[in-house]
Coordinates of C-alpha atoms (C1' of nucleotides) in Angstrom, one line a residue:
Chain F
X1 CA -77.1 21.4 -22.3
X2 CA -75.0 20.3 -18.9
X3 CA -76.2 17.3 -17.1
X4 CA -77.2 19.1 -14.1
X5 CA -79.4 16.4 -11.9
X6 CA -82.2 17.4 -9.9
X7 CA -81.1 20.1 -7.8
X8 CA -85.4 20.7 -6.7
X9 CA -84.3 21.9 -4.0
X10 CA -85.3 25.1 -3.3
X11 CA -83.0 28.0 -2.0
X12 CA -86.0 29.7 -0.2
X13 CA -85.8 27.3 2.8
X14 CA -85.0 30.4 5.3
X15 CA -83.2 28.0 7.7
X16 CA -80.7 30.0 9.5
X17 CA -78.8 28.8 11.9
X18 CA -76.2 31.5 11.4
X19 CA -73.5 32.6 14.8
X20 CA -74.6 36.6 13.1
X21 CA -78.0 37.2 13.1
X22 CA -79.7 39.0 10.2
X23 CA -80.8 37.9 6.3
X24 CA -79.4 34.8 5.1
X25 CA -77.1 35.6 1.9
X26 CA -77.6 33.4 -1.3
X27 CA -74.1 32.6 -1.6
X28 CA -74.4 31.0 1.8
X29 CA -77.4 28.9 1.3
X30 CA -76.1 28.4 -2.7
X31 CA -73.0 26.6 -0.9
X32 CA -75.0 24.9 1.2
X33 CA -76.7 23.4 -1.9
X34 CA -73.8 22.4 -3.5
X35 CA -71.9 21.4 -0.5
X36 CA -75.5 18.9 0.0
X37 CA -75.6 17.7 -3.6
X38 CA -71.9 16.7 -3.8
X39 CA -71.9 15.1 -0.5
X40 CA -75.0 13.3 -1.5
X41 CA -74.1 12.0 -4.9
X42 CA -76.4 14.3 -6.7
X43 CA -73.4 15.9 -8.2
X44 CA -70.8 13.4 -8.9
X45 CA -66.9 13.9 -9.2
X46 CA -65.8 14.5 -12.1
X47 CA -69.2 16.4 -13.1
X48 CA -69.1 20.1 -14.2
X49 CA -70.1 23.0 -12.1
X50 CA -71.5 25.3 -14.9
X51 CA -72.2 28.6 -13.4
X52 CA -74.9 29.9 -15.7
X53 CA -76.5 26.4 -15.7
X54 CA -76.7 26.5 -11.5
X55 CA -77.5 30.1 -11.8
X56 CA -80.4 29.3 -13.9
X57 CA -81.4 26.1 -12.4
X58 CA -81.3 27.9 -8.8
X59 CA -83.4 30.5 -10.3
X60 CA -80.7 33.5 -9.4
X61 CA -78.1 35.5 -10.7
X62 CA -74.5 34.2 -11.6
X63 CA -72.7 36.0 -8.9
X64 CA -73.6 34.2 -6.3
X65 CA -72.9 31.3 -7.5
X66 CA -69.5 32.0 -8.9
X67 CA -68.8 32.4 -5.3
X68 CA -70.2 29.5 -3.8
X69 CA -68.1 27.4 -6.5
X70 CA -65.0 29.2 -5.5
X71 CA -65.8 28.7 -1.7
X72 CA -65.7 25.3 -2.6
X73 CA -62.9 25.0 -4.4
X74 CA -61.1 26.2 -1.4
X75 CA -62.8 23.6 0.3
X76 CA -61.3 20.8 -1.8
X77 CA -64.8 19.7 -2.8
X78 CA -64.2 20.9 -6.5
X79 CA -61.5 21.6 -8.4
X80 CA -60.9 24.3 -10.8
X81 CA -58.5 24.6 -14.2
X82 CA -58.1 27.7 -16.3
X83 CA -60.7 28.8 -18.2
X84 CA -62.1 25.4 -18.3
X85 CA -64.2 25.8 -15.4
X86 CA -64.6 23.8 -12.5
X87 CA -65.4 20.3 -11.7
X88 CA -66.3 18.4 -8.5
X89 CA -63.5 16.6 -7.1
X90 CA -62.4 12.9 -8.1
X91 CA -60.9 11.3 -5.3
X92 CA -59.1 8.1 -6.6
X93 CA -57.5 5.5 -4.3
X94 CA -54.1 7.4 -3.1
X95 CA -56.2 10.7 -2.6
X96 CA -58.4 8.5 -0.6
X97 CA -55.6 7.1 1.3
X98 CA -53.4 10.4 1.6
X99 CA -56.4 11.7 3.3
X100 CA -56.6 9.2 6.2
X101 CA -52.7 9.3 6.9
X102 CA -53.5 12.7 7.2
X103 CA -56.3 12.5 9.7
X104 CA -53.9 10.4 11.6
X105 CA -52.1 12.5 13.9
X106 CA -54.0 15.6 13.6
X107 CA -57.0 14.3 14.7
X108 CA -55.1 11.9 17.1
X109 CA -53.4 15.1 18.9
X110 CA -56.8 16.8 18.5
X111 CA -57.8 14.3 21.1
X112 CA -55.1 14.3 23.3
X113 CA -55.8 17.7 23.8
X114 CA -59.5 17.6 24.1
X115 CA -58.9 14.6 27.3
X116 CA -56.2 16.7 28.7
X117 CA -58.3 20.0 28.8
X118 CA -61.9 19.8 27.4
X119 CA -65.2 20.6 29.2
X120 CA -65.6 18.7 31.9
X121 CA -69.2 17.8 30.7
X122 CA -67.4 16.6 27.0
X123 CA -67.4 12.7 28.3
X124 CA -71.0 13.0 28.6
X125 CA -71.7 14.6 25.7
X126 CA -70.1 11.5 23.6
X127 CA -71.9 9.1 25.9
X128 CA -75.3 11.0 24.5
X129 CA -74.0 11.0 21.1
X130 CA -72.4 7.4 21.2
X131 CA -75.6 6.2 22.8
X132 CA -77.3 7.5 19.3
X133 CA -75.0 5.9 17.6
X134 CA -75.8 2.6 19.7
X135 CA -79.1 3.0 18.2
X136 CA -78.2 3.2 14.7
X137 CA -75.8 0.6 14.4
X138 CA -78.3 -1.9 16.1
X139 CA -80.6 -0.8 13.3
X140 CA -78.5 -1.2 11.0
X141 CA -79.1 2.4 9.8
X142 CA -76.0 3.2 7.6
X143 CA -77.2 6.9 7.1
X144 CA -77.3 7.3 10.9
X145 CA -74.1 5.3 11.5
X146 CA -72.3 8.3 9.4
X147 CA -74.6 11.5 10.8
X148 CA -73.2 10.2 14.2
X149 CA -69.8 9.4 13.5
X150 CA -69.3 12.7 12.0
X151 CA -71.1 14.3 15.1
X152 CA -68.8 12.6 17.4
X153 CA -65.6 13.6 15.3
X154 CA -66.8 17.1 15.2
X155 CA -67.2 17.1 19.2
X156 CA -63.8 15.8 19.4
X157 CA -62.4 18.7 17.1
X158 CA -64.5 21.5 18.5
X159 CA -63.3 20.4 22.4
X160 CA -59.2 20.1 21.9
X161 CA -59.5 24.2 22.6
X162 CA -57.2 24.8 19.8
X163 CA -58.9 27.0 17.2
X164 CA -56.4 26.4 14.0
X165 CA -56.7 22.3 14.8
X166 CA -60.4 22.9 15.1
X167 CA -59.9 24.7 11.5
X168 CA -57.7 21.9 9.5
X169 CA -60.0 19.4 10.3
X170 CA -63.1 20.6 9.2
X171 CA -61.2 21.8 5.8
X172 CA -60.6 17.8 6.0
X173 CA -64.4 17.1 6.7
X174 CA -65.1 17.4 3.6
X175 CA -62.9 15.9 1.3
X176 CA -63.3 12.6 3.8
X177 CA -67.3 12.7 3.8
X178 CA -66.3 12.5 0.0
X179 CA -63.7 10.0 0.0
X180 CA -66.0 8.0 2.1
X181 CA -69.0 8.0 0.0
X182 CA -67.0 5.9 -2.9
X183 CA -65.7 2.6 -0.7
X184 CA -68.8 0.2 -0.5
X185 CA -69.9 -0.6 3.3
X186 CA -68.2 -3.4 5.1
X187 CA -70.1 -6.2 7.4
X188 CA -69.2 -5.4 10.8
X189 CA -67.8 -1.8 9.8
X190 CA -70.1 -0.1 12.0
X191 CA -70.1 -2.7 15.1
X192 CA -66.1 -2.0 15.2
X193 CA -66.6 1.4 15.1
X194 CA -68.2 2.4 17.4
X195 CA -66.6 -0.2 19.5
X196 CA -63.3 1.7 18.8
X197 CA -65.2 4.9 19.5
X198 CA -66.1 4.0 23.1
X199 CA -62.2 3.3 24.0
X200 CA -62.1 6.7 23.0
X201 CA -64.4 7.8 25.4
X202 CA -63.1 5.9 27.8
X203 CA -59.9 7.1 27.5
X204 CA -61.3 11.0 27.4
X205 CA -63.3 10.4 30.7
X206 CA -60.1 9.1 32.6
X207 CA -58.4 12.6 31.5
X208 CA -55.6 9.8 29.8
X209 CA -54.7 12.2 27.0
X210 CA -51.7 9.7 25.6
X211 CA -54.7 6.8 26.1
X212 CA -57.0 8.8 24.3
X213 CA -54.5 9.6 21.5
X214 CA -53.6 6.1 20.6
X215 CA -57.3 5.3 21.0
X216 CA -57.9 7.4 18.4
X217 CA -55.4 6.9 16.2
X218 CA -55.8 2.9 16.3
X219 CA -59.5 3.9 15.1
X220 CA -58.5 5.8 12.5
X221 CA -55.6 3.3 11.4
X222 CA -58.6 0.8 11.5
X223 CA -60.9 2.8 9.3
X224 CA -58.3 3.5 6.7
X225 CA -57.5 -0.1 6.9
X226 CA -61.6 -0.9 6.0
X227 CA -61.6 1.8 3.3
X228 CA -58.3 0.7 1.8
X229 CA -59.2 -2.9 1.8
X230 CA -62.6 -2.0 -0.1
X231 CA -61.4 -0.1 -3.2
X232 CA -57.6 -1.9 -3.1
X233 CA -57.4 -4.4 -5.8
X234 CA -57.2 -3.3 -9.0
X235 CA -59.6 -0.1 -8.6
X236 CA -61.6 1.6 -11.4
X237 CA -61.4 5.0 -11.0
X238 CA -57.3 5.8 -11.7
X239 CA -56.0 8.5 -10.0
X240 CA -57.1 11.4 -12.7
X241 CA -55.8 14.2 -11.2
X242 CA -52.4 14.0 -12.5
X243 CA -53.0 15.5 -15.5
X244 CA -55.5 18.0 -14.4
X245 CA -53.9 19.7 -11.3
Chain G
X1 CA -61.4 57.5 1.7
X2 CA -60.1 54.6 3.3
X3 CA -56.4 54.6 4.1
X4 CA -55.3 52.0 1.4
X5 CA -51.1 51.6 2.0
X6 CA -49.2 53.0 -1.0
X7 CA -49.6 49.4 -3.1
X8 CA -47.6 50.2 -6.2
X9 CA -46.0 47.4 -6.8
X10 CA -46.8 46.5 -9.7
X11 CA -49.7 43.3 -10.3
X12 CA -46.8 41.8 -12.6
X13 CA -45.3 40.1 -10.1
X14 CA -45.4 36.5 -11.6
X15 CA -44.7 34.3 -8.8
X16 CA -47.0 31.9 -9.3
X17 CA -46.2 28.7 -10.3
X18 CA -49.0 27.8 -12.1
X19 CA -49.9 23.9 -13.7
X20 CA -51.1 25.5 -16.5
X21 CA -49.4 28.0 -18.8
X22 CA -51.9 30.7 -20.8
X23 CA -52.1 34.2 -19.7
X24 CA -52.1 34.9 -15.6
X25 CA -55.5 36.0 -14.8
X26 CA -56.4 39.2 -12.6
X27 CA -57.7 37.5 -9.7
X28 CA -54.6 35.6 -9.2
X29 CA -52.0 38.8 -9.5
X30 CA -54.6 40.1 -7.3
X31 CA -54.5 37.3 -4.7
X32 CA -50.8 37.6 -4.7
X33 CA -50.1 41.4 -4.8
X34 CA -52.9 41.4 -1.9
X35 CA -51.0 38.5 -0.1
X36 CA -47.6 40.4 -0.1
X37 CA -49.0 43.1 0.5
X38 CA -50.3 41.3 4.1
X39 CA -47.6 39.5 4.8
X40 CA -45.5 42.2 4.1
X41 CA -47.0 44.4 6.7
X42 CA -48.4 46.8 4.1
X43 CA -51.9 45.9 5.2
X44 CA -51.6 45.7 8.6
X45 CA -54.0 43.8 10.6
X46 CA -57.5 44.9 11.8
X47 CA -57.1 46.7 8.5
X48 CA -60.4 46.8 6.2
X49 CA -60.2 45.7 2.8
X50 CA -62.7 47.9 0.8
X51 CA -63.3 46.3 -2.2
X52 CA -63.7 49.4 -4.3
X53 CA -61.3 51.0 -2.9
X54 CA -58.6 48.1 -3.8
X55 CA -60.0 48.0 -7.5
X56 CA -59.6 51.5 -7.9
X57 CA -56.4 51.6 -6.6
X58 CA -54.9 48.4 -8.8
X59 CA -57.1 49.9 -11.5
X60 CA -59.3 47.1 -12.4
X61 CA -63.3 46.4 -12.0
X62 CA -64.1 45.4 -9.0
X63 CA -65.0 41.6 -9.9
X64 CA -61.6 40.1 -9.6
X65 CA -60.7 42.5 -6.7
X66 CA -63.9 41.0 -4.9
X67 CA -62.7 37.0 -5.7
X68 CA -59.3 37.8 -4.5
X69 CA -60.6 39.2 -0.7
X70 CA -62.7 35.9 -0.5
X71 CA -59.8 34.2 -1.8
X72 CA -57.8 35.5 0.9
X73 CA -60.4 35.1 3.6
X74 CA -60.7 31.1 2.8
X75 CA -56.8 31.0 3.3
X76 CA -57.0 32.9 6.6
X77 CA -55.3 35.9 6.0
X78 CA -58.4 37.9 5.9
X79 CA -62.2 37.5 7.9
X80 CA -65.5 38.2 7.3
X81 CA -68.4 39.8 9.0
X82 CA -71.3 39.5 8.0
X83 CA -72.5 42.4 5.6
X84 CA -69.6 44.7 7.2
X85 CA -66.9 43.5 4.9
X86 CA -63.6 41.9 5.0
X87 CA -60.1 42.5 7.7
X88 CA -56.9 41.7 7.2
X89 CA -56.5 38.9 10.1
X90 CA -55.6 39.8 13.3
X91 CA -53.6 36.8 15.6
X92 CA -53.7 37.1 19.3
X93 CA -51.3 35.2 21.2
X94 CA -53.6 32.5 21.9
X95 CA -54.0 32.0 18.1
X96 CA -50.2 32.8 17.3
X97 CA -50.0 29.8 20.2
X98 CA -52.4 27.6 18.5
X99 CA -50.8 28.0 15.0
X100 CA -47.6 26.4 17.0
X101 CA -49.3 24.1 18.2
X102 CA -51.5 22.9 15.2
X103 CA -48.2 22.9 13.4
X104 CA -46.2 20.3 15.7
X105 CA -48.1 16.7 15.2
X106 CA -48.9 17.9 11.5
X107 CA -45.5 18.6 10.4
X108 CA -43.8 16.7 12.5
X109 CA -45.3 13.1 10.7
X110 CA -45.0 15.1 7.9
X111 CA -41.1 14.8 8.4
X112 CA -41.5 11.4 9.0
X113 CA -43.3 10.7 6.3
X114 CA -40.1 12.7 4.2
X115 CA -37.4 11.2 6.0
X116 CA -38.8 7.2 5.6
X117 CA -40.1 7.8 1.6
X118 CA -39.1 11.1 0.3
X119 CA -37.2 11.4 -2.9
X120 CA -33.6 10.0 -2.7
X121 CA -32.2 13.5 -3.3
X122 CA -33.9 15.1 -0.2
X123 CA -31.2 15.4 1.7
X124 CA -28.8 17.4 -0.7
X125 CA -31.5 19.9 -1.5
X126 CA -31.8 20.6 1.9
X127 CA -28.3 20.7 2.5
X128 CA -28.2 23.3 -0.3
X129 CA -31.1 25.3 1.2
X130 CA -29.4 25.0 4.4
X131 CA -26.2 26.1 2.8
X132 CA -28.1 29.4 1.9
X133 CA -29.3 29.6 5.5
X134 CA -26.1 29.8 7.1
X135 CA -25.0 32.7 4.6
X136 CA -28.2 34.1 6.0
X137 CA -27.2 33.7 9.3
X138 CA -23.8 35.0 9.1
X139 CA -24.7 37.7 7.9
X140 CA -27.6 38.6 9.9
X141 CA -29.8 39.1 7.4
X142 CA -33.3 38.4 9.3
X143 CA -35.1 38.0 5.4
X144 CA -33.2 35.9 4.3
X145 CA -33.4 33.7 6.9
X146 CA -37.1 33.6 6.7
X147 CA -37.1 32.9 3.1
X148 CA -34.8 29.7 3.6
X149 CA -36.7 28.7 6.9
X150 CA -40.2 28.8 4.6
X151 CA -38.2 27.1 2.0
X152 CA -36.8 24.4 4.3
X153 CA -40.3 23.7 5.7
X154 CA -41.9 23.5 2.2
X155 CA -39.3 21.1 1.4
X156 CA -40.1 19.3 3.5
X157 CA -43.7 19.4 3.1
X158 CA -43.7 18.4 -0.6
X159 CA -41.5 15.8 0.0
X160 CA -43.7 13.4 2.0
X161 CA -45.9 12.4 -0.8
X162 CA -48.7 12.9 0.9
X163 CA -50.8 16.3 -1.0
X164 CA -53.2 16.5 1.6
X165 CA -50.5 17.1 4.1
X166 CA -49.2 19.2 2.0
X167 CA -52.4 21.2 1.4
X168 CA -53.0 21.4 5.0
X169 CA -49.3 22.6 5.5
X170 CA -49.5 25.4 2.9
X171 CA -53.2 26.1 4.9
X172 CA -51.0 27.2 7.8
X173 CA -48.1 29.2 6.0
X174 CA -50.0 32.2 5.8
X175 CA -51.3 32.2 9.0
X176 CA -48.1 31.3 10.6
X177 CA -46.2 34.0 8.4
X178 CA -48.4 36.5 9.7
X179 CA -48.1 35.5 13.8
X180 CA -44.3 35.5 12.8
X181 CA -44.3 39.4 12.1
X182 CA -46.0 40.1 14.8
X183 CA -43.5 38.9 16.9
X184 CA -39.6 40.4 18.1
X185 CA -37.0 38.7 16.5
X186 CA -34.7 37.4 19.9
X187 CA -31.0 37.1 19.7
X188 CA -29.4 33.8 18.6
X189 CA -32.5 32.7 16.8
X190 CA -31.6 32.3 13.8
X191 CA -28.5 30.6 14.9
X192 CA -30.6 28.5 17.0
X193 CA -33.0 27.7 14.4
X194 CA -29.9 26.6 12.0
X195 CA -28.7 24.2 14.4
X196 CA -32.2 22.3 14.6
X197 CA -32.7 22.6 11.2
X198 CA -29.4 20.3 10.6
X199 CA -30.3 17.9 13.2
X200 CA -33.6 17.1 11.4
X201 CA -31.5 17.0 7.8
X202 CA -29.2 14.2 9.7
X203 CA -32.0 12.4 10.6
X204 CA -33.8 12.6 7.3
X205 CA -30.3 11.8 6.0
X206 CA -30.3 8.6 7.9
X207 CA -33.9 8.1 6.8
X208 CA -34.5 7.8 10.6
X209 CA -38.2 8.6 10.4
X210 CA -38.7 8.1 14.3
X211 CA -35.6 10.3 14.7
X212 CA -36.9 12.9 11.9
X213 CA -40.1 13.6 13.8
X214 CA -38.4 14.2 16.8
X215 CA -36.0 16.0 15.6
X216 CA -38.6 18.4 13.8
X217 CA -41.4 18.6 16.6
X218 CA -38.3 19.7 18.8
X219 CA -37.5 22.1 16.7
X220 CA -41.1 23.7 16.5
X221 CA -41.3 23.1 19.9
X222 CA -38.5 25.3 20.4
X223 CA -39.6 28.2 18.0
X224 CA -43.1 28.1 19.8
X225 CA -41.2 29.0 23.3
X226 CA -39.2 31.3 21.1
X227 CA -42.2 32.6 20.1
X228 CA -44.6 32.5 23.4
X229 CA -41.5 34.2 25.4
X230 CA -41.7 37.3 23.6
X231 CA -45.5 38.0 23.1
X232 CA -45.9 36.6 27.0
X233 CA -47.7 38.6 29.2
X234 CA -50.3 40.6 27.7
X235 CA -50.6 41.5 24.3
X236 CA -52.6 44.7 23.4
X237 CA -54.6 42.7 21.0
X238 CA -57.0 39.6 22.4
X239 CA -59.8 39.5 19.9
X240 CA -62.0 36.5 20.7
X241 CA -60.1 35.0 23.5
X242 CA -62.4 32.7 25.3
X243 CA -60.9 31.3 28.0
X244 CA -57.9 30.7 29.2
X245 CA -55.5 28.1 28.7
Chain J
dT1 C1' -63.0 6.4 -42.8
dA2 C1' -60.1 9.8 -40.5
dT3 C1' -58.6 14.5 -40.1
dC4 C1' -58.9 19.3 -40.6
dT5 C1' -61.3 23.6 -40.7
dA6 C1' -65.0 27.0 -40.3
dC7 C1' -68.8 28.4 -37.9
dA8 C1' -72.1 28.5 -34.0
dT9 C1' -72.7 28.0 -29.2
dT10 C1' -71.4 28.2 -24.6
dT11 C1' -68.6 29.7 -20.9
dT12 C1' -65.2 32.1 -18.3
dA13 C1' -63.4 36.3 -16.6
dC14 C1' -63.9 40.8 -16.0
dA15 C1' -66.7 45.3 -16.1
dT16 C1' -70.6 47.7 -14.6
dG17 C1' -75.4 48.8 -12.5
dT18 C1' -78.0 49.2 -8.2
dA19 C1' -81.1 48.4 -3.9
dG20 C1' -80.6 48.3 0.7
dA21 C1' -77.6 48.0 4.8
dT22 C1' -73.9 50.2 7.2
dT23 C1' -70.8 53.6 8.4
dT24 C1' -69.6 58.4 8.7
dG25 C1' -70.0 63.3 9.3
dC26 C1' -72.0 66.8 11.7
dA27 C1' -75.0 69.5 14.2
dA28 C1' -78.4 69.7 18.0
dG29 C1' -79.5 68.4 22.7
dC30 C1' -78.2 67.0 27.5
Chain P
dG1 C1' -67.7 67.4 27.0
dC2 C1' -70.3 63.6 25.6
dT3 C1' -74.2 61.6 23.6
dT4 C1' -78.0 61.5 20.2
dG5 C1' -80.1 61.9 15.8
dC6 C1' -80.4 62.2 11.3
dA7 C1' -78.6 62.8 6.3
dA8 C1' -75.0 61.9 3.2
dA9 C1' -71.7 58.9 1.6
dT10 C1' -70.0 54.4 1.2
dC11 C1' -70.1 49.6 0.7
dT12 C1' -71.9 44.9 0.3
dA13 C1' -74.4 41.6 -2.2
dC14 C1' -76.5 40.5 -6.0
dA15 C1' -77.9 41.3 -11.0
dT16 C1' -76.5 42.0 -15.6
dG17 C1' -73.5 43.2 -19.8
dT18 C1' -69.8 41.6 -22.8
dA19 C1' -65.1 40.3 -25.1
dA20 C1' -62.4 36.6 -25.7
dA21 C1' -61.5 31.8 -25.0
dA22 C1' -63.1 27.2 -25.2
dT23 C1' -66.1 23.7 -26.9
dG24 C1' -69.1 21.4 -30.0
dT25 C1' -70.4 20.4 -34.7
dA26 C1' -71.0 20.2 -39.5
dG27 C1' -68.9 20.2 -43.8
dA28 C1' -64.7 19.9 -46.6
dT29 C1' -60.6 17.5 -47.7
dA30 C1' -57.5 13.7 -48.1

DNA sequence: TATCTACATTTTACATGTAGATTTGCAAGC
DNA sequence: GCTTGCAAATCTACATGTAAAATGTAGATA
């Protein structure tokens, strides 16, 4: 039988924060489960995504989730080969790294745009968030560190007005939350941070949209340079996809 | 019964290049003859894709047909509504705008990327795409223009070692395929588009990344006015537009 | 021991069944 | 004419059935 860890959570949590009203659909909250247990190391890369396994484990039919393991797919957080089924996604060290050049000047652009034209209440809301943040990192809560960072990313994204930008970067989200989870925590990473976050802000509340671009793109540059540093020398998990994909 | 376009091309189409070799699977002709069938105009947008209609049309079970519309719908060319099925995309001009603009930081340090570490025979395989253009463009054959221009920019896209650029790139194609139909073609474009596209081969050429990205983001710069100008005032369609710009 | 083959098991990919929601057609009412 | 109010038809979302492929495993062969 499949290794499939835990998974006790149920499906029957009837949390719905949906933009449509009406019944939730299983395939949404399946994703949601899956999308959770990668993200969270109960499913780990490389692992298989056995349909009638899930199905039975989740205590529904296999439909569903065939669909929620497609939808991921298509979000890059598995991957799938021909008749072999699919399996979450191994990120190895130039994945890793091909994902923050990326992140680079979209997201940098993303935040030209959002100084040069975003609500004018958008400084405040990072101050609110930031100040959260502020909190965390002076507890040394990593878990917080990451729920606000990707808060205040999101906020960035969702405020450059641009729809399709708003769109690559959460198809990104994932595939970084993921490349994140694998590089061990630095001293100081959080401190520098969110110390490079609040240039950013600074840079969005003087409506400096070039300022606020290289802000963000000298934080970005900064975290690839922590992540990189972390799994550079001589790093376990090779590359693995070249065979596969 | 739904008003399904003729569709009879044939699901042997066989244009995808797939990793692995074995026998081409429904879903995939499906995802392709649906694709054409979008891009090409066939399914026009707004349209409604019933699933049983589609799999009794193509003459298959409804499964694959089902897996293909989702498909579709995670790359963009379709969306969802909640329990009232699946529509070919429509693009308003703000999206058709923000495609443009999405496009420009992305593929312009994508270019970079090409021009500074791309494979030492870049340059002549553009030069031989580009050779196809200009037949193209004497000859004022408006598809084959297209079909170089996408294979120019795909070039370009593979050939900056980065896959998640890539991915993100090919994320966009569709979508920017379909705001590029929708649009009038104006006179000199093509010639216009030619002369930009050489100016970024120099570049590359000269592995003048700098140079590359400026070339390129100039040249998107200058199809997204080429664009803009002729979709300008009001469109009939502006689904979703939430403010203005 | 290592390799090959035959068989059993599992899984994928596609086909089909169906309850309930949604849309449509159509006639009555204003 | 235009709405309103069903009833029929249709479709979505999920459940289940199944052939063929893939995988695992035991036994045979070298």
């Amino acid at each position: 039988m499949p290794d499939i860890t835990d998974m006790t959570t149920q499906l029957r949590t009837t949390d719905d924060p949906l933009p449509s009203i009406g019944p939730a659909r299983v395939v949404d909250e399946t994703v949601a489960a899956l999308r959770q247990a990668i993200l969270s190391g109960d499913l780990r890369p490389g692992q298989k995504l056995s349909v009638p396994a899930l199905a039975l484990r989740l205590g529904i039919s296999r439909s569903p989730v065939r669909e929620a393991v497609l939808a991921l797919t298509a979000e890059g957080l598995a991957v799938e080969s021909r008749r072999r089924g699919v399996v979450v996604t191994e990120l190895g060290p130039k994945e890793t790294d091909a994902i923050h050049e990326a992140r680079g000047p979209l997201e940098g652009f993303a935040t030209r745009l959002a100084a040069e034209r975003g609500p004018v209440d958008l400084g405040e809301r990072l101050d609110a968030i930031l100040a959260e943040q502020a909190e965390a990192v002076a507890a040394g809560d990593e878990d917080g560190y990451f729920r606000t960072n990707a808060a205040f990313h999101r906020a960035i994204a969702a405020a450059c007005d641009n729809a399709e930008i708003h769109r690559l970067l959460l198809s990104l989200e994932g595939r970084m939350a993921l490349a994140l989870r694998q590089v061990a925590a630095r001293p100081g990473h959080r401190e520098s941070g969110l110390e490079e976050h609040r240039k950013v802000v600074a840079a969005i509340k003087a409506r400096d949209g070039s300022g606020a671009e290289t802000a963000m793109r000298a934080h970005l540059a900064a975290t690839r340079q922590r992540v990189v540093s972390t799994l550079h020398p001589d790093d376990r998990m090779t590359v693995g996809s070249t065979s596969a994909m």
